[in-house]
Short mmCIF file of C-alpha atoms and ligand atoms in Angstrom, two decimals:
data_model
loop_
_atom_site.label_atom_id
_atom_site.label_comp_id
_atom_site.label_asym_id
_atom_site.label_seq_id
_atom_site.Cartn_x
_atom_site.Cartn_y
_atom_site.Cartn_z
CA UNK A 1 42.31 -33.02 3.69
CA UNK A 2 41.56 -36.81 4.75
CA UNK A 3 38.15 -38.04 3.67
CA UNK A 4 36.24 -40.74 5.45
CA UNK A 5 37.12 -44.42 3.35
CA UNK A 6 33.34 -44.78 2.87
CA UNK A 7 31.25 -41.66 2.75
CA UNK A 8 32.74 -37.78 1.31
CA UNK A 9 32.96 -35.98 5.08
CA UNK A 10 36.90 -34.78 5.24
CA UNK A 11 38.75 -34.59 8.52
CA UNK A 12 37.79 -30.64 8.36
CA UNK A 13 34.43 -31.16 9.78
CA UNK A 14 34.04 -30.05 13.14
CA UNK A 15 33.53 -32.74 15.64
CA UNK A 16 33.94 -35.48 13.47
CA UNK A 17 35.85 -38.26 14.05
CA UNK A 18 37.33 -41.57 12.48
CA UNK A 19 38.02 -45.39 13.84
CA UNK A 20 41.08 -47.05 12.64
CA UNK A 21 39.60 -48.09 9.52
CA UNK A 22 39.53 -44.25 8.28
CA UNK A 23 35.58 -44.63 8.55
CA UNK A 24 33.73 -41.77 10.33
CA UNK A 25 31.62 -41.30 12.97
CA UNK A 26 28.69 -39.83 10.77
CA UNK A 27 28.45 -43.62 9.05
CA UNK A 28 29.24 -45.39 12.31
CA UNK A 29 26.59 -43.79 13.99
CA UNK A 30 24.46 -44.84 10.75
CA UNK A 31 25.73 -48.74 10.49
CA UNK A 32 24.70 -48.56 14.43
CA UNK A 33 20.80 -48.26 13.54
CA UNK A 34 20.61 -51.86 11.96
CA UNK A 35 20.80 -53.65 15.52
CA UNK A 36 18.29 -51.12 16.34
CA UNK A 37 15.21 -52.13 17.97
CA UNK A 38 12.64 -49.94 16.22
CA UNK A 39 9.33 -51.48 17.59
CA UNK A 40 10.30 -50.74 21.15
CA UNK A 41 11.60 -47.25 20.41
CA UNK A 42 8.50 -46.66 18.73
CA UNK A 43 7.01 -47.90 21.93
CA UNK A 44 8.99 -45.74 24.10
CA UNK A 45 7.94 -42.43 21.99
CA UNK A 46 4.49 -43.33 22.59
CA UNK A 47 4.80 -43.48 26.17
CA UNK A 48 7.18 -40.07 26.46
CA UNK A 49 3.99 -38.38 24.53
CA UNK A 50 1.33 -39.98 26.91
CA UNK A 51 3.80 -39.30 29.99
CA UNK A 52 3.95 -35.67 29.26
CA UNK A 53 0.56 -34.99 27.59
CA UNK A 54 -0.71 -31.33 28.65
CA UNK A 55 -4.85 -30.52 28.84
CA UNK A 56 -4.62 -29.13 25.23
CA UNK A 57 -2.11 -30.34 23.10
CA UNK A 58 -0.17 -33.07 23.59
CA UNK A 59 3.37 -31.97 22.29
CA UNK A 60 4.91 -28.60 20.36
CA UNK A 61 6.03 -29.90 17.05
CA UNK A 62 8.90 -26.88 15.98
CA UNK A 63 8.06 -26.69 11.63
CA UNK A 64 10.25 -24.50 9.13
CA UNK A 65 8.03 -25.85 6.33
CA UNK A 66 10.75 -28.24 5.51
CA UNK A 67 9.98 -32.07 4.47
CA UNK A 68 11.01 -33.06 7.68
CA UNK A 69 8.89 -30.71 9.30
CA UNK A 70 6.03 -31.74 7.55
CA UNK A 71 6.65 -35.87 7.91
CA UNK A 72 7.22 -34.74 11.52
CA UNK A 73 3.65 -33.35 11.79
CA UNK A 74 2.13 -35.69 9.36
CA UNK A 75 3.91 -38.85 11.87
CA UNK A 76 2.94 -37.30 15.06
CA UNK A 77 -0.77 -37.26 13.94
CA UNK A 78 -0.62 -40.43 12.33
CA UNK A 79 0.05 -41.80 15.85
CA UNK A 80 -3.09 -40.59 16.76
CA UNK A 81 -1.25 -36.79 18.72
CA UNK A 82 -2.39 -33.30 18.59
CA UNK A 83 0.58 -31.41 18.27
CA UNK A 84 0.63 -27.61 17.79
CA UNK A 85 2.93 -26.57 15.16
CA UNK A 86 4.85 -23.79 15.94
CA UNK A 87 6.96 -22.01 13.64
CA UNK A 88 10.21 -19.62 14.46
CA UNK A 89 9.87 -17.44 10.95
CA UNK A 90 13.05 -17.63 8.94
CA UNK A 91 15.07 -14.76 7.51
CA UNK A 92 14.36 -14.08 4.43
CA UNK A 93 11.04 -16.11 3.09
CA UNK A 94 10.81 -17.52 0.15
CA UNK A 95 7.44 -17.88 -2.16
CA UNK A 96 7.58 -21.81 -2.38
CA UNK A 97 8.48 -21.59 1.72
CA UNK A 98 5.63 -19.49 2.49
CA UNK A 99 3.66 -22.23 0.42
CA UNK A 100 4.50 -24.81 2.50
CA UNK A 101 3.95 -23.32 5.71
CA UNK A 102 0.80 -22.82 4.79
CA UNK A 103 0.60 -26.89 3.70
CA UNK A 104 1.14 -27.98 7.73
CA UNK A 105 -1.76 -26.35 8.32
CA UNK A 106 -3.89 -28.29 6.12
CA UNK A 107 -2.18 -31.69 7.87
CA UNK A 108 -4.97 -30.62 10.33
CA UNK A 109 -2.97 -29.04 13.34
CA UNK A 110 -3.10 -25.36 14.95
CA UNK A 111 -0.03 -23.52 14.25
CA UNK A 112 1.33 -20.46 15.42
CA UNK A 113 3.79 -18.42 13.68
CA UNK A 114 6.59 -16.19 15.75
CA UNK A 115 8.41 -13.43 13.61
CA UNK A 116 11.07 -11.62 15.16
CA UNK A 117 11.72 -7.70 14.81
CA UNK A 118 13.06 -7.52 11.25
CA UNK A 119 14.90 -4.36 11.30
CA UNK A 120 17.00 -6.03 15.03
CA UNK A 121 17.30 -9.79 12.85
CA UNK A 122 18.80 -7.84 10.03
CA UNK A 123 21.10 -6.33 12.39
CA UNK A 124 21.92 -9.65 13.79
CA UNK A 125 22.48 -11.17 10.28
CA UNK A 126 25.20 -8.82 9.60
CA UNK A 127 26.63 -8.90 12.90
CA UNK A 128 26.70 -12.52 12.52
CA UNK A 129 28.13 -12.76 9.32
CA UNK A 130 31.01 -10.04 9.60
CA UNK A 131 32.28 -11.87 12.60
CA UNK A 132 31.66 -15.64 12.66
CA UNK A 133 30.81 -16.23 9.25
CA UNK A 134 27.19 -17.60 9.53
CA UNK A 135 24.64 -15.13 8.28
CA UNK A 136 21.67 -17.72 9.85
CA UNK A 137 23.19 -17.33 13.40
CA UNK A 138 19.78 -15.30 14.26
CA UNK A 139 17.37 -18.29 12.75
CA UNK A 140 19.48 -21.51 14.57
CA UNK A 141 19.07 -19.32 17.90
CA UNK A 142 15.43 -18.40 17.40
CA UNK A 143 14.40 -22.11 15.93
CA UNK A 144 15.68 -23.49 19.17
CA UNK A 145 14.53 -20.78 21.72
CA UNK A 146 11.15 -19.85 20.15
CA UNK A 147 9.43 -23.38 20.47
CA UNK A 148 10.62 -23.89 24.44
CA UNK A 149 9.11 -20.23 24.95
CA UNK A 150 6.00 -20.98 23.16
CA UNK A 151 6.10 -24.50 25.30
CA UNK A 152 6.84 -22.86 28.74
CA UNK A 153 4.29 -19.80 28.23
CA UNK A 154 1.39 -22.74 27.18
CA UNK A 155 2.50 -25.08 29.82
CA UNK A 156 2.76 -27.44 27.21
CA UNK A 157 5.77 -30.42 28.55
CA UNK A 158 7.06 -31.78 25.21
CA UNK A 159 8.47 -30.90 22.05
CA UNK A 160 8.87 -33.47 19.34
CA UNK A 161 12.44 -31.88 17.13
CA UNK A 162 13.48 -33.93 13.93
CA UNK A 163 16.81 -35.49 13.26
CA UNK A 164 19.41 -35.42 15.73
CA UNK A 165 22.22 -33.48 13.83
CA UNK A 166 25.10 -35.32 15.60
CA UNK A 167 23.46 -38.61 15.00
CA UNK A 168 22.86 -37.99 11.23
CA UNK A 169 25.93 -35.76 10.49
CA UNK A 170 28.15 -37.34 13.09
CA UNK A 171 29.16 -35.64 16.21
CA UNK A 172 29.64 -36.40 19.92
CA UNK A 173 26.83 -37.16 21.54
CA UNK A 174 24.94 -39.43 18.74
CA UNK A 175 22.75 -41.40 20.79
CA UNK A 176 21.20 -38.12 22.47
CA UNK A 177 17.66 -38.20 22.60
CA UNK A 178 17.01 -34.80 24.50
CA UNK A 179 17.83 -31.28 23.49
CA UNK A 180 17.81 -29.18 25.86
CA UNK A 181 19.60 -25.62 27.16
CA UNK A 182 23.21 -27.92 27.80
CA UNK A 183 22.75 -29.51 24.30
CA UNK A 184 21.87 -26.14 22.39
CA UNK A 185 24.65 -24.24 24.10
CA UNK A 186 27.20 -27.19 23.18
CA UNK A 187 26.15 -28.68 20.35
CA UNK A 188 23.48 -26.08 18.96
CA UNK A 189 26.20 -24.23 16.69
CA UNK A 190 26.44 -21.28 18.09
CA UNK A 191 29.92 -21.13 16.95
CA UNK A 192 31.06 -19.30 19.58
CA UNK A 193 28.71 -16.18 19.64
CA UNK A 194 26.30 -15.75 22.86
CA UNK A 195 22.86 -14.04 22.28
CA UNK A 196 24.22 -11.52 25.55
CA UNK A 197 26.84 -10.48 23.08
CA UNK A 198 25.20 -8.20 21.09
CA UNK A 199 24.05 -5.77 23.50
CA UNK A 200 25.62 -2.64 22.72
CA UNK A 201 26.13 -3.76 19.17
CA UNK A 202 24.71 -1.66 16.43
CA UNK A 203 22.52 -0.25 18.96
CA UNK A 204 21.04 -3.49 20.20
CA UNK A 205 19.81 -3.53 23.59
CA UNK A 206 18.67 -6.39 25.37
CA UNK A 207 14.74 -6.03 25.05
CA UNK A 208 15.31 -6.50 21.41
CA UNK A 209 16.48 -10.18 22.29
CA UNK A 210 13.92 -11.43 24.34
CA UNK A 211 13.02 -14.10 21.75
CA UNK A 212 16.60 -15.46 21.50
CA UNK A 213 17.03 -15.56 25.65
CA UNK A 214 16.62 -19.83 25.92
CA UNK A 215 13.47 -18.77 28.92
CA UNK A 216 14.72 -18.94 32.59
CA UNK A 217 12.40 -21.58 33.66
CA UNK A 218 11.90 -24.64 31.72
CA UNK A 219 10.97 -27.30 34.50
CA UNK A 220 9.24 -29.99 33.24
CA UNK A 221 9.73 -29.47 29.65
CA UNK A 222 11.65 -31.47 27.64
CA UNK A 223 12.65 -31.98 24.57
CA UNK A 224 13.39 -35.39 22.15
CA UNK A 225 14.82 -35.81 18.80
CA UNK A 226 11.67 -38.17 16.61
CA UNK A 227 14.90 -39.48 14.54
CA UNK A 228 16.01 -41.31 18.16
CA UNK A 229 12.35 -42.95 17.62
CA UNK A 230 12.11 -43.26 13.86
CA UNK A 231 14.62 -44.52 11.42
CA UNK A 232 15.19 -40.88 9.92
CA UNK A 233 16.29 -40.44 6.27
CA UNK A 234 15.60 -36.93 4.16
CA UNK A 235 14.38 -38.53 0.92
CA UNK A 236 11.59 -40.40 2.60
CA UNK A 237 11.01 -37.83 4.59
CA UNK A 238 10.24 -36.13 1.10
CA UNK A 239 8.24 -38.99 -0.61
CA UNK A 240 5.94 -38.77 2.96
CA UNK A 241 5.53 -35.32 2.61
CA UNK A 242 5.00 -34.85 -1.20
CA UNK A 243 1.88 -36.78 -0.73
CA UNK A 244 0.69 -34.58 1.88
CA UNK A 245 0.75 -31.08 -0.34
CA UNK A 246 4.69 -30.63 0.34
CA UNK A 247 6.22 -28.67 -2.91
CA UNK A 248 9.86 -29.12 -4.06
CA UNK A 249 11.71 -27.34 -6.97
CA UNK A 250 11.67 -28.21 -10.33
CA UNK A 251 15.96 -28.61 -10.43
CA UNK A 252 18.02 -28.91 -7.34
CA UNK A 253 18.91 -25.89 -5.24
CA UNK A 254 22.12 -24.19 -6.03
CA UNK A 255 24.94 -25.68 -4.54
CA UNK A 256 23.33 -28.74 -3.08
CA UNK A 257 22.43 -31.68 -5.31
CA UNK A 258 18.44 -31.91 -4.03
CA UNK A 259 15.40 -30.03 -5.25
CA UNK A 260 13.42 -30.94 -1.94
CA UNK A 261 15.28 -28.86 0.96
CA UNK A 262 16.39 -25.60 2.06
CA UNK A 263 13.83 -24.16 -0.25
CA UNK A 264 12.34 -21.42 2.30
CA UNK A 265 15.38 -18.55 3.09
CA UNK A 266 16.78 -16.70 0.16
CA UNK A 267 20.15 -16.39 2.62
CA UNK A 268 20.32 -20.20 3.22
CA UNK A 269 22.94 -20.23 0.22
CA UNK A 270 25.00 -17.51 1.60
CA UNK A 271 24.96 -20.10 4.66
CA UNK A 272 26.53 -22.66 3.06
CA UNK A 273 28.71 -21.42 1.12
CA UNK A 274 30.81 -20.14 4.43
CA UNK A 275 30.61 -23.37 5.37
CA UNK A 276 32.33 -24.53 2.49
CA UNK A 277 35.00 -21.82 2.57
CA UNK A 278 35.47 -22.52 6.48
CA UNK A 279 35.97 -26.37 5.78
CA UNK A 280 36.28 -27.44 2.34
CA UNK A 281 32.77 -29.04 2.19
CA UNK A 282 28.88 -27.87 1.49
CA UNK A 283 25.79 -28.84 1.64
CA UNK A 284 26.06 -31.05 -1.75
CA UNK A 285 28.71 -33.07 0.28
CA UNK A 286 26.35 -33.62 3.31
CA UNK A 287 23.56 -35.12 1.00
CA UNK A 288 25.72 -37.02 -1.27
CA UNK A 289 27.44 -38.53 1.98
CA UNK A 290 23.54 -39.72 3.32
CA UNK A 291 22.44 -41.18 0.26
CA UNK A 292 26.23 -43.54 0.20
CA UNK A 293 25.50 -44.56 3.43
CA UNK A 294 21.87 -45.41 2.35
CA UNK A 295 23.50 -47.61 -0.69
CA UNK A 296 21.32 -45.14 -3.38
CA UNK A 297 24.99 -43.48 -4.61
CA UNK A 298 28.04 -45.03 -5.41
CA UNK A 299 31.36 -43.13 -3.54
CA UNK A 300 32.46 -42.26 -7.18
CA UNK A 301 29.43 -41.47 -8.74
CA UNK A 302 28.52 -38.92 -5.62
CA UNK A 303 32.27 -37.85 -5.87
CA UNK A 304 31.80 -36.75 -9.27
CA UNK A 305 28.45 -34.76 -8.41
CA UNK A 306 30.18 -33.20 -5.18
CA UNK A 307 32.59 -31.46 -7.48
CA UNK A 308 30.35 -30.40 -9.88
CA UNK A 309 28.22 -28.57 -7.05
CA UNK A 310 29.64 -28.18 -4.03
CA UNK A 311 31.26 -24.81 -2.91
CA UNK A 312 29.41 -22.81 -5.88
CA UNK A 313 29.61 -19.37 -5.26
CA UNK A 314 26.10 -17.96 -4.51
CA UNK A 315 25.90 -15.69 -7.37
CA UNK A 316 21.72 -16.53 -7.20
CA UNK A 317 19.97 -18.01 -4.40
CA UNK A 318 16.61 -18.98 -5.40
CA UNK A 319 16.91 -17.10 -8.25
CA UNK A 320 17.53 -13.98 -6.38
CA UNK A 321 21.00 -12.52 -6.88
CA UNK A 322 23.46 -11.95 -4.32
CA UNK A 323 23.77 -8.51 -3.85
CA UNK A 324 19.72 -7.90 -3.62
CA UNK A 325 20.07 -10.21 -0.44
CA UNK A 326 22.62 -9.15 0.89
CA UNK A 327 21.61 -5.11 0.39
CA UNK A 328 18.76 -6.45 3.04
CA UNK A 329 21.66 -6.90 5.68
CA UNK A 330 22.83 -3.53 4.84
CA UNK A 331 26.14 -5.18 3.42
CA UNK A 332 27.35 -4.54 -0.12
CA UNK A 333 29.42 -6.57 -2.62
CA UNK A 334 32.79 -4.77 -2.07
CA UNK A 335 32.12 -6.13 2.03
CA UNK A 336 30.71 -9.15 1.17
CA UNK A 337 34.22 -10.06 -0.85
CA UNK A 338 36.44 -8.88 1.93
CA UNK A 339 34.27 -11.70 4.04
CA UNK A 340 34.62 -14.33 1.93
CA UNK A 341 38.74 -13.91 1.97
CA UNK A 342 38.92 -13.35 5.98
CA UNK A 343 36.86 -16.50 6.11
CA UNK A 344 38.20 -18.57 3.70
CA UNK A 345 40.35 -21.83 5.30
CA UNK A 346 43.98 -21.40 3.94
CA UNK A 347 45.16 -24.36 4.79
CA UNK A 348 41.82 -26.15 3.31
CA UNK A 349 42.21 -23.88 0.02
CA UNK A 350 46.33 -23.54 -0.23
CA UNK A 351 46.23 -27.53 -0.44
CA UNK A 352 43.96 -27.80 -3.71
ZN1 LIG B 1 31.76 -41.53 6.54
#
């Protein structure tokens, strides 16, 4: 594995790439925001909102919970918007996550919740994880699908998303400022699996996937990413929302080196954890790698911290232990094992 000469991202990561220098495109893309001008993209944002402004609210603003989330609701209002929050309910909820769902309302917006057919999403999770590895396939469909439902059924023309994931993680596409059906089905990470797939599966029929099905007609609403508008950066995004009622953990979550994200799904660790086996690198990398770019961590200092968490196995998540979570998705441990070794990268692993 080749690693980028400035951040942690190896040559592994999908989509990434690197300029003769050995630099990648993640902290390109990043070095790229200084000759940014911010007052007139703030300008523009302004004028997208007022441009597509509907009789009651003026955009959908999608909310896990999340800091970001939360500084997107608390910014949008701050501008002087009525969003509606609307919320695509996660997998497996977590207390603190339920806690800060309930915080966005209290930023002073309407929100609606949408919770998928547990006993089908369980069905999915397994599905999902037996054959590409990612036991949140079911939530990245549904958080993209759900809001542009909600959107199109309430005629409302807009919806505000965070970062844009290629911009901040690298990626093609970085300066995108719209997501829409093209972007989710080529950038949304899928990973290969269409929602029409699992018809037939496990008994799934297609009624039971009405809220994954991206709806037919969309006209007129769009989508932009606030992080196009707004310099974007995860610990701010934190500071913003811990003064608005946003809770964190006391100690960071396992495997990652923060205490302020992916605090709401007891499977989010699972999640990650593929991700390491599939590539090498986890979430700990990810956030070490934004904080070098952002000068707060030296590359050796984060280096150090990256080994010490990254690719831990998720004995616990949030406490939990494995095998309760997993017992939801009707897998056991003996299955869960014989995952981990189809998934894990032996070229990535046969090299340390
Ligand atoms: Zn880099």
């Amino acid at each position: 594995m080749k690693h980028c000469t400035r951040c942690l991202y190896p040559d592994t990561k999908p989509d990434l790439s690197f300029d003769s220098e050995g630099v990648c495109s993640a902290c390109n893309s990043f070095d790229l925001r200084k000759i940014v001008d911010w007052d007139k993209r703030e300008k523009g944002f302004k004028d997208i909102v007022w441009q597509h402004k509907s009789k009651d609210y003026d955009c959908i603003v999608p909310v896990s919970g999340g800091k970001d989330s939360t500084y997107q609701v608390i910014k949008l209002k701050q501008l002087g918007f009525n969003p509606l929050a609307v919320t695509a309910c996660t997998d497996s909820l977590t207390p603190l996550g339920r806690r800060n769902l309930d915080n966005i309302r209290t930023l002073g917006v309407d929100h609606i919740e949408v919770a998928t057919n547990p006993v089908i999403r369980r069905k999915i999770n397994r599905i999902a994880l037996e054959n590409i590895g990612d036991i949140s396939w079911p939530e990245h469909v549904a958080i993209f699908t759900i809001p542009v439902r909600i959107a199109a059924q309430l005629g409302v023309k807009l919806i505000v998303w965070g970062e844009c994931p290629q911009n901040e993680y690298g990626g093609p596409a970085a300066d995108n400022k719209t997501l829409d059906r093209k972007w989710l089905e080529e950038f949304g990470g899928l990973l290969g699996l269409r929602v029409s797939d699992l018809v037939g599966q496990d008994g799934i029929s297609e009624k039971d996937l009405i809220q994954y099905q991206y709806p037919q007609d969309v006209s007129g609403v769009t989508g932009v990413f606030l992080g196009h508008y707004f310099p974007w950066d995860g610990l701010e995004n934190f500071i913003v929302a811990s003064a608005h009622g946003f809770e964190c953990k006391p100690i960071p979550v396992e495997g990652s080196l923060a205490c302020y994200e992916n605090l709401d799904n007891y499977q989010t660790g699972i999640h990650d954890y593929f991700k390491y086996l599939k590539f090498g690198f986890g979430r700990a990398t990810d956030i070490a790698c934004n904080h070098i770019r952002r000068g707060r961590l030296t590359r050796a200092s984060a280096l150090e911290m990256v080994k010490a968490h990254d690719g831990q196995f998720p004995a616990r998540c949030h406490g939990r232990p494995l095998e309760e979570i997993i017992a939801e998705i009707g897998v056991d441990r003996k299955q869960f094992d014989r995952i981990v070794k189809r998934f894990r990268n032996k070229k990535v692993f046969a090299e340390c």
